[in-house]
Each structure stands twice: as C-alpha cells, then as structure tokens.
Coordinates of C-alpha atoms and ligand atoms in Angstrom, one line a residue:
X1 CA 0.0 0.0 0.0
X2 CA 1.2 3.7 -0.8
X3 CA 1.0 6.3 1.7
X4 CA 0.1 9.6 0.4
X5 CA 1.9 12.7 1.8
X6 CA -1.1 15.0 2.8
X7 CA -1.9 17.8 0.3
X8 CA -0.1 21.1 1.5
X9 CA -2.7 23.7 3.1
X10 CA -3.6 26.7 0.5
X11 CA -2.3 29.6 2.2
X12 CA -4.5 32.6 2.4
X13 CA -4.6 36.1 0.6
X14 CA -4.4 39.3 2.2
X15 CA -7.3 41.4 2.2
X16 CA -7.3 44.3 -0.2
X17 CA -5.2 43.2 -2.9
X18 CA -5.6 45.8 -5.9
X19 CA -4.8 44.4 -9.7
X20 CA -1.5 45.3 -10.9
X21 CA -0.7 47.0 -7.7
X22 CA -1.1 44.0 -5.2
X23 CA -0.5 45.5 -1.6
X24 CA 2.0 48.2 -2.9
X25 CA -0.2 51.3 -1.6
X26 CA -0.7 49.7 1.4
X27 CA 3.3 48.8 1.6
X28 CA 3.7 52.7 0.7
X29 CA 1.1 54.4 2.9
X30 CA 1.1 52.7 6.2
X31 CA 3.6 49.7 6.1
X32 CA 4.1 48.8 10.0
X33 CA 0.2 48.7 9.9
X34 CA -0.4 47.0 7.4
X35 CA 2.1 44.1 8.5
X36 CA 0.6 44.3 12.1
X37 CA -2.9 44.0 10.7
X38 CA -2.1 40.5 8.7
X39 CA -1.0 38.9 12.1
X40 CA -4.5 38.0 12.5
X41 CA -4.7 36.8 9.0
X42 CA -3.2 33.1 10.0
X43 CA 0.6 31.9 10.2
X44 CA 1.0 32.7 7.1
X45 CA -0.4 34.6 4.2
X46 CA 0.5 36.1 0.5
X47 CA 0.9 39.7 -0.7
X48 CA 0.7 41.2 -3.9
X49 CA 4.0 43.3 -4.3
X50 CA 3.5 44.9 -7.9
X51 CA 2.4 41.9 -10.5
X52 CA 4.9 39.2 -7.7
X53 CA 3.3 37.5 -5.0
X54 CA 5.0 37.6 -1.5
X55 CA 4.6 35.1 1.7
X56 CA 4.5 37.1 4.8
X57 CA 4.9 35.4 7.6
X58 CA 3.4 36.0 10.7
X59 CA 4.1 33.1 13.5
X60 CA 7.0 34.1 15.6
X61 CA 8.1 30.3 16.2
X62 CA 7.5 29.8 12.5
X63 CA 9.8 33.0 11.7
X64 CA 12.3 31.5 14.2
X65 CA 12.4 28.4 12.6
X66 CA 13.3 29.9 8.8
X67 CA 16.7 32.0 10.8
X68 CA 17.6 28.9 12.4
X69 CA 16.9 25.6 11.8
X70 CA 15.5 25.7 7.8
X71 CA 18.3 28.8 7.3
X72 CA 19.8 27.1 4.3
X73 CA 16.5 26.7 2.4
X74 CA 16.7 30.5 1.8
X75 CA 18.6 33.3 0.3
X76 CA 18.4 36.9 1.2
X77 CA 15.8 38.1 -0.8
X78 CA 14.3 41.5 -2.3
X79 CA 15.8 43.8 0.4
X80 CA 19.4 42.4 -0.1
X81 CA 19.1 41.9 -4.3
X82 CA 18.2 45.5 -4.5
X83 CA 21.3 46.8 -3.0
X84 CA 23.5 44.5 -3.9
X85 CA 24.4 47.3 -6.4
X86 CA 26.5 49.0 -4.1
X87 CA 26.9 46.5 -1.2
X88 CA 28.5 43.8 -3.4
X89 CA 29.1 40.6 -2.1
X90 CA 29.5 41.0 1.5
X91 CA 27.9 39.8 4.6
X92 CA 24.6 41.4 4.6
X93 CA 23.8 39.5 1.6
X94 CA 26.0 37.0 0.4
X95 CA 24.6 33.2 -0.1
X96 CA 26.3 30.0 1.0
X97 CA 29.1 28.7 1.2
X98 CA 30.7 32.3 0.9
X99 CA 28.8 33.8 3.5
X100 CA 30.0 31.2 6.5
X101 CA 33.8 31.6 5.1
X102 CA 33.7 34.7 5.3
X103 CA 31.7 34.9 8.6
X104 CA 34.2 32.7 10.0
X105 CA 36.8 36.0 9.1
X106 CA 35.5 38.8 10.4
X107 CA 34.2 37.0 14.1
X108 CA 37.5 37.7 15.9
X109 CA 36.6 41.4 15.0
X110 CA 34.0 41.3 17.2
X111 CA 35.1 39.0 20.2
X112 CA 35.2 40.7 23.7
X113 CA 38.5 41.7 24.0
X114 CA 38.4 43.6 21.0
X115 CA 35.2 45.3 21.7
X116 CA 37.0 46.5 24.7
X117 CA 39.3 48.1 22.9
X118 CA 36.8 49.8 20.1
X119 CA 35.5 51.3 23.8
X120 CA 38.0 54.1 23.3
X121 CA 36.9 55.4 19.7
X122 CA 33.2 55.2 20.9
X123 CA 33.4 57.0 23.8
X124 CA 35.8 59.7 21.9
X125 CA 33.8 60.4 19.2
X126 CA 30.2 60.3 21.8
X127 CA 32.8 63.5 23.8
X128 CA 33.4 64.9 20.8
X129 CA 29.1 65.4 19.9
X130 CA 28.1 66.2 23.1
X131 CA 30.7 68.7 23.7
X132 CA 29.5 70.4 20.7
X133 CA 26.0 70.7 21.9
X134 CA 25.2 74.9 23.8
X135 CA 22.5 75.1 26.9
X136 CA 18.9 75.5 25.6
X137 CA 19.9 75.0 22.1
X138 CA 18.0 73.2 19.3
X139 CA 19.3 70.7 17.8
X140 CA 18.6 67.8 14.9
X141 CA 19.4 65.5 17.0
X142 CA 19.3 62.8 14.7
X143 CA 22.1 63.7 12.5
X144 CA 24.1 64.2 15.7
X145 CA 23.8 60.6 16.1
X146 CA 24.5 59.7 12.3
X147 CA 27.6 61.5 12.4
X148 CA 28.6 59.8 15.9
X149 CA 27.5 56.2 14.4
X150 CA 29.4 56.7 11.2
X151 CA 32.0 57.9 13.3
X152 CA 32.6 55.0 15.3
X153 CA 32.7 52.8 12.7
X154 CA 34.7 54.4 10.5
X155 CA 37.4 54.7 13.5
X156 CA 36.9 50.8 14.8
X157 CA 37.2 49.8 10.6
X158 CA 40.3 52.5 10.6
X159 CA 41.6 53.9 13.1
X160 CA 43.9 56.7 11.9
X161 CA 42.3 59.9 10.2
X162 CA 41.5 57.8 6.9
X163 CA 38.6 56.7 9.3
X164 CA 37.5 60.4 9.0
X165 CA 38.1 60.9 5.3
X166 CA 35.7 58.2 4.5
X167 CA 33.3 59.1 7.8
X168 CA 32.0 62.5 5.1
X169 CA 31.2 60.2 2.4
X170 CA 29.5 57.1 4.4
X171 CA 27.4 60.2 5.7
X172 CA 26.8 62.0 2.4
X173 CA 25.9 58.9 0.3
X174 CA 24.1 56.0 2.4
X175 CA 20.7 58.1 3.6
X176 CA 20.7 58.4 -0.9
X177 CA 21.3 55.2 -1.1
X178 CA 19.0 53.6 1.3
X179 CA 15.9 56.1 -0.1
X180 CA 17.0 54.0 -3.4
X181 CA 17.0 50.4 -2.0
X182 CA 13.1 51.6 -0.3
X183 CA 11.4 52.4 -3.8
X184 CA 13.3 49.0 -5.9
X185 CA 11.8 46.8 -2.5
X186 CA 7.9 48.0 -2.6
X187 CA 8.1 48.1 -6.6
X188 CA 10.4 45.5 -7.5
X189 CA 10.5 45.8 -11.6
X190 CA 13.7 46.1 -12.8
X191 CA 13.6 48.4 -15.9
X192 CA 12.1 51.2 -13.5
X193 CA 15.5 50.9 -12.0
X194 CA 17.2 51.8 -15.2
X195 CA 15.2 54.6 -16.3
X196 CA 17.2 58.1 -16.6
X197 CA 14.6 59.3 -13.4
X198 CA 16.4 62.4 -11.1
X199 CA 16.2 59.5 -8.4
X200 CA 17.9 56.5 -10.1
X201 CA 20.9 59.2 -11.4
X202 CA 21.2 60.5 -7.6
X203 CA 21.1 56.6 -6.6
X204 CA 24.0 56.4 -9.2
X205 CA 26.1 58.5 -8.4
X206 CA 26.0 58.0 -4.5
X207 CA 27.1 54.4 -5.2
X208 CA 30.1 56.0 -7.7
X209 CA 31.2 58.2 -5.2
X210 CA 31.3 56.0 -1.8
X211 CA 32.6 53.1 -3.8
X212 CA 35.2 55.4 -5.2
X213 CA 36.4 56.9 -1.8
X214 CA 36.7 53.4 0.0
X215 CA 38.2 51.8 -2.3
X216 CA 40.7 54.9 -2.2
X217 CA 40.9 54.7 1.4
X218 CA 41.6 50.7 1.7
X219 CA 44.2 51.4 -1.1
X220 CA 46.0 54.1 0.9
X221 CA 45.7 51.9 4.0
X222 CA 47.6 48.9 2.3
X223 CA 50.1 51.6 0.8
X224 CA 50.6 53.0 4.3
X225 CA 50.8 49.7 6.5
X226 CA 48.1 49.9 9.1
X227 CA 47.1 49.6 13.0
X228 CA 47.1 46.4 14.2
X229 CA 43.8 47.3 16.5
X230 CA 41.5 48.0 14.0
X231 CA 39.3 45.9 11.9
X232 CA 40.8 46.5 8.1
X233 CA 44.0 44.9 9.2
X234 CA 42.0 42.3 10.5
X235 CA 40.1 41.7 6.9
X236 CA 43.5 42.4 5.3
X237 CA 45.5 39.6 7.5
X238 CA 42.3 36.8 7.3
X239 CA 44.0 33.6 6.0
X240 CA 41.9 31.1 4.8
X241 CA 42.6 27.4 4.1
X242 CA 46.7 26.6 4.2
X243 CA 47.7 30.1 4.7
X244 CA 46.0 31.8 1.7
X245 CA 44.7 35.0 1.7
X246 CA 41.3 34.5 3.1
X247 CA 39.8 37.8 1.1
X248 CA 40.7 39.7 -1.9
X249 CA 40.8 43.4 -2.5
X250 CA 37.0 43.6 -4.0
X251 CA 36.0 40.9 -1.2
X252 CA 37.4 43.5 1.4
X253 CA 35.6 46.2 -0.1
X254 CA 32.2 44.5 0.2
X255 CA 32.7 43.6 3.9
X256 CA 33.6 47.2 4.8
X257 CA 30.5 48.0 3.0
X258 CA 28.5 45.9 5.0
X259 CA 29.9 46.6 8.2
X260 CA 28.7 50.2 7.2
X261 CA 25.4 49.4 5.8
X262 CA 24.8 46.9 8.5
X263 CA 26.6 49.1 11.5
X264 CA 25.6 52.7 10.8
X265 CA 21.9 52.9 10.0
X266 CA 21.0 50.7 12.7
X267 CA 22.7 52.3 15.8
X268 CA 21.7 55.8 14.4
X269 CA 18.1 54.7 14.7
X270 CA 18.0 53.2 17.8
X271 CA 19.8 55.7 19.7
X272 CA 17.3 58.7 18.1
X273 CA 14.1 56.6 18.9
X274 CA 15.5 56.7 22.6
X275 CA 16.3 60.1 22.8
X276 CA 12.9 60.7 21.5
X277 CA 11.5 58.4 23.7
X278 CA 13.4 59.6 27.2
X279 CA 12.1 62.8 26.2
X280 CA 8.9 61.9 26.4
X281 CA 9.4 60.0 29.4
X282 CA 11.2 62.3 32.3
X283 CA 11.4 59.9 34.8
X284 CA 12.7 57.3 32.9
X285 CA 15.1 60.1 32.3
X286 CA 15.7 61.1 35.6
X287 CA 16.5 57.1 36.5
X288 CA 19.0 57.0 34.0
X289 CA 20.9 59.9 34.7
X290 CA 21.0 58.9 38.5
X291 CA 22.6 55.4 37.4
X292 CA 24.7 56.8 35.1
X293 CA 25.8 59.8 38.0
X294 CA 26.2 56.7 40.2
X295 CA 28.9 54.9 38.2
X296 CA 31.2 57.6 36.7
X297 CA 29.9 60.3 38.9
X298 CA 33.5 59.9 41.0
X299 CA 35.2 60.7 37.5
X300 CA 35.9 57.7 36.3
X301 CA 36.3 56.8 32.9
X302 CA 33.6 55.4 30.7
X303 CA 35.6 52.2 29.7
X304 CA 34.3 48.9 28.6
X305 CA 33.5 47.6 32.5
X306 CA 32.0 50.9 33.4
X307 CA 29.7 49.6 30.5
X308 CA 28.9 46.9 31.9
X309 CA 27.7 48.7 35.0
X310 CA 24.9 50.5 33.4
X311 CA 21.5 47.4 33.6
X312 CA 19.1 50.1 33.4
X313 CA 20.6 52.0 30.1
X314 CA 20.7 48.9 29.1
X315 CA 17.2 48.0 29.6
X316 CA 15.9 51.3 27.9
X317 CA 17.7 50.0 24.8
X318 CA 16.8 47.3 25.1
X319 CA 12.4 48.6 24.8
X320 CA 13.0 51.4 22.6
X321 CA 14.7 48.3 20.1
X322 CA 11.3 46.6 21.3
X323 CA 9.1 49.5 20.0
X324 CA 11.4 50.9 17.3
X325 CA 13.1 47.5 16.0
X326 CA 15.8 49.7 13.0
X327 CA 16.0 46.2 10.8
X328 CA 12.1 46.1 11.3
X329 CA 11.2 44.0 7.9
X330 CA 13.6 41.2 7.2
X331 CA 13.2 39.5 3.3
X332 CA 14.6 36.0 2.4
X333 CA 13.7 34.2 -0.9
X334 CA 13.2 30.8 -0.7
X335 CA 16.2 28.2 -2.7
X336 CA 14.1 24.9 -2.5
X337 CA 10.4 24.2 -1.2
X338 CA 9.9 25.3 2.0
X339 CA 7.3 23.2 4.2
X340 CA 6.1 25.3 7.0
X341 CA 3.3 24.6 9.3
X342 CA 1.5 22.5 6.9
X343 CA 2.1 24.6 4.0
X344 CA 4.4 24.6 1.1
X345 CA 6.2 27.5 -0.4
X346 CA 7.7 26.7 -3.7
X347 CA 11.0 27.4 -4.4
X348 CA 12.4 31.3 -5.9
X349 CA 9.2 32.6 -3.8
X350 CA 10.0 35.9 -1.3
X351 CA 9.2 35.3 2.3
X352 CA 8.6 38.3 4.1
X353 CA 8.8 39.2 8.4
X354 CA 7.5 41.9 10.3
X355 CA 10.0 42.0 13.8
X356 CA 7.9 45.6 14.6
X357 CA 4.7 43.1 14.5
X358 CA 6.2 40.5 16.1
X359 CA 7.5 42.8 18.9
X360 CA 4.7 44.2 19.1
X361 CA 2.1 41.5 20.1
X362 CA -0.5 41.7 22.6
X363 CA -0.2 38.0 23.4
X364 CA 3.5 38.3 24.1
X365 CA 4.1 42.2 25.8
X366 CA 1.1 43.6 28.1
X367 CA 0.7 47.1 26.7
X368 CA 2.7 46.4 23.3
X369 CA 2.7 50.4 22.2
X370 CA 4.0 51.1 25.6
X371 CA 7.6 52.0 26.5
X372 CA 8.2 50.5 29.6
X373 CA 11.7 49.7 30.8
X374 CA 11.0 48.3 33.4
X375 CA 9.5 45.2 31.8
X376 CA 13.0 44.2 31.1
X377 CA 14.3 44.4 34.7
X378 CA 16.5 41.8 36.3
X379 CA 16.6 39.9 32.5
X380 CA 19.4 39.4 31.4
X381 CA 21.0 39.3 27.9
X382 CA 20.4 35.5 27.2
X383 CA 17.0 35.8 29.1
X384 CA 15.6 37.5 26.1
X385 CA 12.1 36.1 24.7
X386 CA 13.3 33.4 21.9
X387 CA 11.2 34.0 19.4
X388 CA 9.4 37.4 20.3
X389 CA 12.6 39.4 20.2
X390 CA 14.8 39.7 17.4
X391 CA 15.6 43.3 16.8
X392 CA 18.9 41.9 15.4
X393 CA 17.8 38.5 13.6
X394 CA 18.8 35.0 14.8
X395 CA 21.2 32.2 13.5
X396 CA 23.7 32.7 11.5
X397 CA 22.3 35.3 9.1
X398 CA 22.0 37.1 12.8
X399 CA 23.7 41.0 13.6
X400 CA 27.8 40.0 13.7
X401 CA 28.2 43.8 14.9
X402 CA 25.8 42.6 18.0
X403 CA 28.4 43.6 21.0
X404 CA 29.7 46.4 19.0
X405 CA 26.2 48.0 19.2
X406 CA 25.2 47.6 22.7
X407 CA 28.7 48.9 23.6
X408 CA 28.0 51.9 21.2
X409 CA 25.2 52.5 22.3
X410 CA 25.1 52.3 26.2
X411 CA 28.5 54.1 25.3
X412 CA 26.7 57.1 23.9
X413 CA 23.6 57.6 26.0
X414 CA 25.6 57.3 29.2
X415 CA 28.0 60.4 28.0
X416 CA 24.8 62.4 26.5
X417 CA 23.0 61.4 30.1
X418 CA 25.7 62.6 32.1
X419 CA 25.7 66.1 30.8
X420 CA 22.7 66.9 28.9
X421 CA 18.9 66.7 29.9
X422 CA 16.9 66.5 26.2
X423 CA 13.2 67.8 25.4
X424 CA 11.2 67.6 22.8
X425 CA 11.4 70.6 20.2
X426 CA 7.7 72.0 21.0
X427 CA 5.1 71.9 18.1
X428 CA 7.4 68.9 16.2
X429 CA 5.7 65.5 15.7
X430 CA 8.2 63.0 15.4
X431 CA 7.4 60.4 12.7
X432 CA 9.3 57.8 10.5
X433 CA 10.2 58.0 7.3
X434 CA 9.0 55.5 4.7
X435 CA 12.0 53.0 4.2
X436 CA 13.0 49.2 5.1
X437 CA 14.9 51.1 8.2
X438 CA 12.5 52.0 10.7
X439 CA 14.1 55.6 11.4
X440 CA 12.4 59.1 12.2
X441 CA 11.7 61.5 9.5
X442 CA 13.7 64.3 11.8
X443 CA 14.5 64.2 15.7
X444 CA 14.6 68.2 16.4
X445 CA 15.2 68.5 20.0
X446 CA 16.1 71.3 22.7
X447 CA 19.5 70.3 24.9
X448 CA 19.7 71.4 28.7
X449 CA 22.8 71.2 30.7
X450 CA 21.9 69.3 33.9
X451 CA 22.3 71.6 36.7
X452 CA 21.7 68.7 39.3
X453 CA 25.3 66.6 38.0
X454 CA 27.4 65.4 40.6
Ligands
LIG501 C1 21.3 48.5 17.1 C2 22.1 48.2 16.1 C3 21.9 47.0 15.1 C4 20.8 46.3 14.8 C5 19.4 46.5 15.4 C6 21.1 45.3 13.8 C7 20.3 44.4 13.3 C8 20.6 43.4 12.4 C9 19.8 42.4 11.9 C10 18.3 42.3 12.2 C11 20.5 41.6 11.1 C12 20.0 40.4 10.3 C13 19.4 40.8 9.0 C14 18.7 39.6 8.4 O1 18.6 38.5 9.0 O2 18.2 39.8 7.2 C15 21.8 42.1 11.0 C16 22.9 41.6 10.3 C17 24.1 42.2 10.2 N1 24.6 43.2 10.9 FE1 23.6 44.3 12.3 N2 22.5 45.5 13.5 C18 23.0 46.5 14.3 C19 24.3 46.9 14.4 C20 25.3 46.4 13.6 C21 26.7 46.9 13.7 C22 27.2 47.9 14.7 C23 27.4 46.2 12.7 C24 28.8 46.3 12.3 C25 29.7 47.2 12.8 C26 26.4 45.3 12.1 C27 26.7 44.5 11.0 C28 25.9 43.5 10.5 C29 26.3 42.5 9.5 C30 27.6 42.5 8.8 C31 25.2 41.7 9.3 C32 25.1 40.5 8.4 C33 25.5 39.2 9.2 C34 25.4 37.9 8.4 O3 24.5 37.8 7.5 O4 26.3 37.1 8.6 N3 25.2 45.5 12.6 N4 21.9 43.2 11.9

C-alpha cells in the first residue's frame, strides 16, 4: 500500500489586494500597519508586491524556525538583491558557502576583548558630539547621532584619520542610497530601476562616489601599512585554508560596506528613537541619569567595565529596540520548497517578516505600544524572549556587529545622560520616514545642561 503525503494547506490572501498594484499602496502608505494588521490573517499569508506574489509570515516560532533551523533553504531576498548594487558581495547579503567563510573571518573582530578596545573610539567620538552641543539650544538630534555612528565605525574599521576621510562620504551617500533600496523593494521591476529618473541618477552617483572613496581609502591603507587594532587589518590579515589570503581586494571592499550598511543605519536609529522616547518619558530620564551619576559620577572613565555597569541603560535600549526594531522588515527568498506549518512554499518565492509586529504582540508584551523599561528588569541578555525578540535577527544570518552595538550604544547615552537633559522641540511631531529602516523623519530637539550633576 502507498501512503500519500497530505496535500499542502492553501495559504490565504491578504485582504485588499488591488490588480496590478497587489499591496504596494498599502506597503507605501502605512507599512508597519499594514504588517501588524495580517498577524490576525493566520501563520502565514500572500501579498501582492507589484504583479509578484509575497509570503508574509506572521508566527514568531515559524519566523524563528526559517533564521535557524531551515536557514539554508533560503537566500536573502528582495531587500538584499536591490542593494547589492552597491553593497556587493559581503555579509549582509552573500549566499552560501561564501557567507559562513567569510563569517568565519570577520568573528574575531568582534570577540570581547576587541570590543573592549573599540570602547575608546566610541566614547571619543560620543565627547566629541556632546561637547559640541550649547545650553537650551535646538538641535537635529538625529544627525548628531548619524555623524557619531558613522564615526565610530569608521574609526573601529580605521583607526587613523582615513577613518575620518571616508566618515564624510558614508554620511553624504548612504541616507541616498538607502531612499534608493526603499522604492526598488515596494516596486520590484527592474527596468524602473534603469530609467534616466532624477532619483535613479542621484542613486547612481551615490554608489560611484562612496565606492570610489573606499576603495581609495583601503588602497591608501595597504600603501601606508596599518594599526594592528583595527578591523581593516583584520580583513586584510584573514587567512583562509593553508595560509591563503582569506579575502581579496574587491571581497574587502564588500565587507567594509556591509559593516557600514549593517553598522551605521542601525545604531543611528535606535539611539534617536531613545532620545525621542526619554524625552517623552522624564522619569525614565531622571533614572537614567542617576545610574549613570552613580557609576562615573567619582570621575571615572567610561571604559568597557563601566559599560557593563549600566542594567538600566541597558534595559531602555533594550524597549526602545522593542518599539522601534531599525531592521524592522527582514526579506529571504526561498532556494528549495519550503514546508512550514503545513504549508508549502515553492521554491524562488519571497518570504517576508515583520519583527515591529512581532514585537509588538499583545499575546506576548502587556501594553505592546507602551515604553516600559521596566519590563526588562532583572533579564538578562540571554533571558531575552526566543522568538518574540529579534531586533537583530537569529542564526547565523543574525547582527555580527551585536556587541559592537550595545557597547556603542550604552556608550553614547551614558555620555549624553551625564551632561545633557533633552526635550522635545515644541510643536514637532516625530514620525518615520517611509523606508526598510525603521528611522524618524527628523528628531529636532532642545539640549539642557543638567544643573543637578554630581
Ligand atoms: C542596534 C544596532 C543594530 C541592529 C538592530 C542590527 C540588526 C541586524 C539584523 C536584524 C541583522 C539580520 C538581518 C537579516 O537576517 O536579514 C543584522 C545583520 C548584520 N549586521 Fe547588524 N544590527 C545592528 C548593528 C550592527 C553593527 C554595529 C554592525 C557592524 C559594525 C552590524 C553588522 C551587521 C552585519 C555584517 C550583518 C550580516 C550578518 C550575516 O549575515 O552574517 N550590525 N543586523
């Protein structure tokens, strides 16, 4: 007798497709909404994006289970095809078996030791905005941040000044670049892309110019002979199998591009969604400038322990990346059939995730819209919900600059809460921009120097 494997389940349509269009107004209008609004749509469910058909799926375990365990039964995806025009072949978006190769190269740059040393740069370059910043003034405080995130990278990636020289251009060109990436994901047709438009020439010429000036820079660097600590000589030195070089000049130049895709966007919008959120929230405020008066109040230095020193800073991070997840849509496409939950989905199809909806969910966080540190207290790091909290992915295709970030980040809060007190700009209403980065539109804000510091 022949058993029968049972016939997959047909997985459900979204409400509101539109011909042609599919979901794209929806995808362009009110995206986080829209995602949120399919959770109760079943485990999984298709979207129209343009004429292609997308699988959005919306069961945490399920999502879990494609970064993990069925990781090698999908690519990338839409997100990471679209800017593989200027991010190459790194990291970010690299398939198998380059990806774990080179993975396996860049680690050490991001073991303990040598986030301890990065400390340095991080807390330099947070003195170096803060001190900027005049009593009572108003400030975009969101492009403080950008230039302190691409900063720090740019220093941990090179540490002399040809960190700085290509600091201008990472600032100049990725915001460009990124606007690019968001119109080629919602509308994915490729001769759109090649049209002579204003935007695909400025989308050009942004990935000319930063391409140009890195590869100058790593160029100059290998002339030069560089600094041991910092994470080019680390790419340069990688040795793969029996001693060979493990990358080559164009394979360098893609990981430094992802480090600065993946590194600068990310930090930049979760430290502005906290600022915007402590200013809404005073005593929240109030807490963390006590604990941050309490550890380096006696003048001492804001080094990698004193980092670790800092739970509550590291619990409001830790929500606002909760409310405000940066890498809040994650794309894969799928290499063979995928069976999920009772469901097949054929090969070459793209798999979408929502992480804002996921974080988000009523069943998982009592008052999900809510910003409540203290929902995190006493949990730490490796207490984390499994499957309810990704703000940086899971499994290998997970955030490699994970450490970097929370030391970045606690590093730059702490030094802006030891000095500064920030409000909101009165009148502003603080929104994000349309884009796969979950970032505010602008984050004006009025600085106060705290008269109460020890
Ligand atoms: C708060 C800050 C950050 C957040 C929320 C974040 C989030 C993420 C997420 C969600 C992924 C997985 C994407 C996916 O599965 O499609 C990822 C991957 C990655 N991130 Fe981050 N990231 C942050 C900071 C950084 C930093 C500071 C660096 C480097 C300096 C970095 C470098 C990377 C790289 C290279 C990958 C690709 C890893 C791989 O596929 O092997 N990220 N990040």
């Amino acid at each position: 007798m022949t058993v029968t494997a049972p016939r997959p389940l047909a997985v459900p349509q979204a409400p509101g497709r539109l011909p042609l269009l599919g979901h794209v107004h929806r995808l362009l209008t009110r995206p986080r909404e829209f995602f949120n609004s399919l959770r109760g749509s079943g485990d999984i469910v298709t979207i129209g994006l343009g004429p292609a058909r997308a699988y959005v799926i919306n069961d945490p375990a399920l999502v879990h289970r494609i970064l993990t365990k069925d990781v090698r039964k999908l690519d990338k995806g839409v997100a990471y095809e679209k800017s593989a025009p200027f991010l190459g072949d790194g990291l970010l978006n690299s398939s198998e078996p380059t990806h774990m190769a080179h993975r396996r190269l860049v680690q050490p740059a991001f073991h303990h030791h040598r986030i301890a040393e990065y400390a340095h740069h991080m807390r330099e370059a947070a003195d170096e905005v803060v001190s900027r910043w005049q009593d009572g003034s108003r400030l975009e405080l969101d492009q403080e941040i950008h230039s302190f995130a691409v900063t720090v990278v740019c220093r941990a990636l090179f540490s002399s000044e040809l960190g700085d020289k290509v600091a201008d251009e990472v600032e100049a060109s990725l915001p460009v670049l990124l606007k690019g990436v968001t119109r080629r994901i919602a509308f994915p047709v490729g001769w759109l892309e090649k049209l002579p438009t204003p935007s695909n020439r400025h989308f050009e010429q942004a990935r000319e110019r930063l391409g140009d000036t890195l590869g100058g820079v790593i160029r100059e660097y290998q002339r030069r002979g560089g600094d041991e600590a910092d994470l080019m000589a680390l790419l340069l030195s990688a040795r793969g199998e029996e001693g060979r070089p493990g990358l080559s000049d164009e394979q360098i130049h893609d990981e430094a591009m992802a480090l600065f895709l993946g590194g600068v966007e990310t930090a930049r919008d979760v430290l502005s969604w906290t600022c915007h959120l402590l200013s809404e929230h005073p005593e929240v405020q109030r807490k963390l400038a006590e604990e941050v008066d309490g550890v380096l109040g006696g003048g001492r230095l804001l080094d990698h322990e004193a980092v670790t020193l800092l739970p509550y800073t590291r619990q409001i991070l830790t929500e606002a990346m909760r409310l405000y997840p940066p890498a809040w849509l994650l794309t894969r496409r799928t290499i063979t059939d995928l069976d999920l939950a009772g469901h097949r989905i054929p090969a070459g199809r793209n798999v979408l995730f929502s992480l804002y909806a996921i974080q988000r969910d009523p069943s998982v966080y009592a008052r999900p819209d809510s910003f409540e540190p203290e929902r995190w207290a006493g949990r730490a790091g490796g207490e984390l919900p499994r499957t309810s909290y990704l703000p940086f992915g899971a499994g290998n295709r997970g955030c490699i600059g994970e450490p970097f970030a929370w030391e970045e980040m606690v590093v730059f809060l702490a030094t802006a809460a030891r000095r500064w007190t920030l409000e909101a700009a009165p009148g502003e209403r603080i929104r994000p921009v349309r884009s796969p980065m979950l970032q505010p539109k602008r984050l004006p804000m009025i600085v106060r120097a705290r008269a109460d510091r020890p």
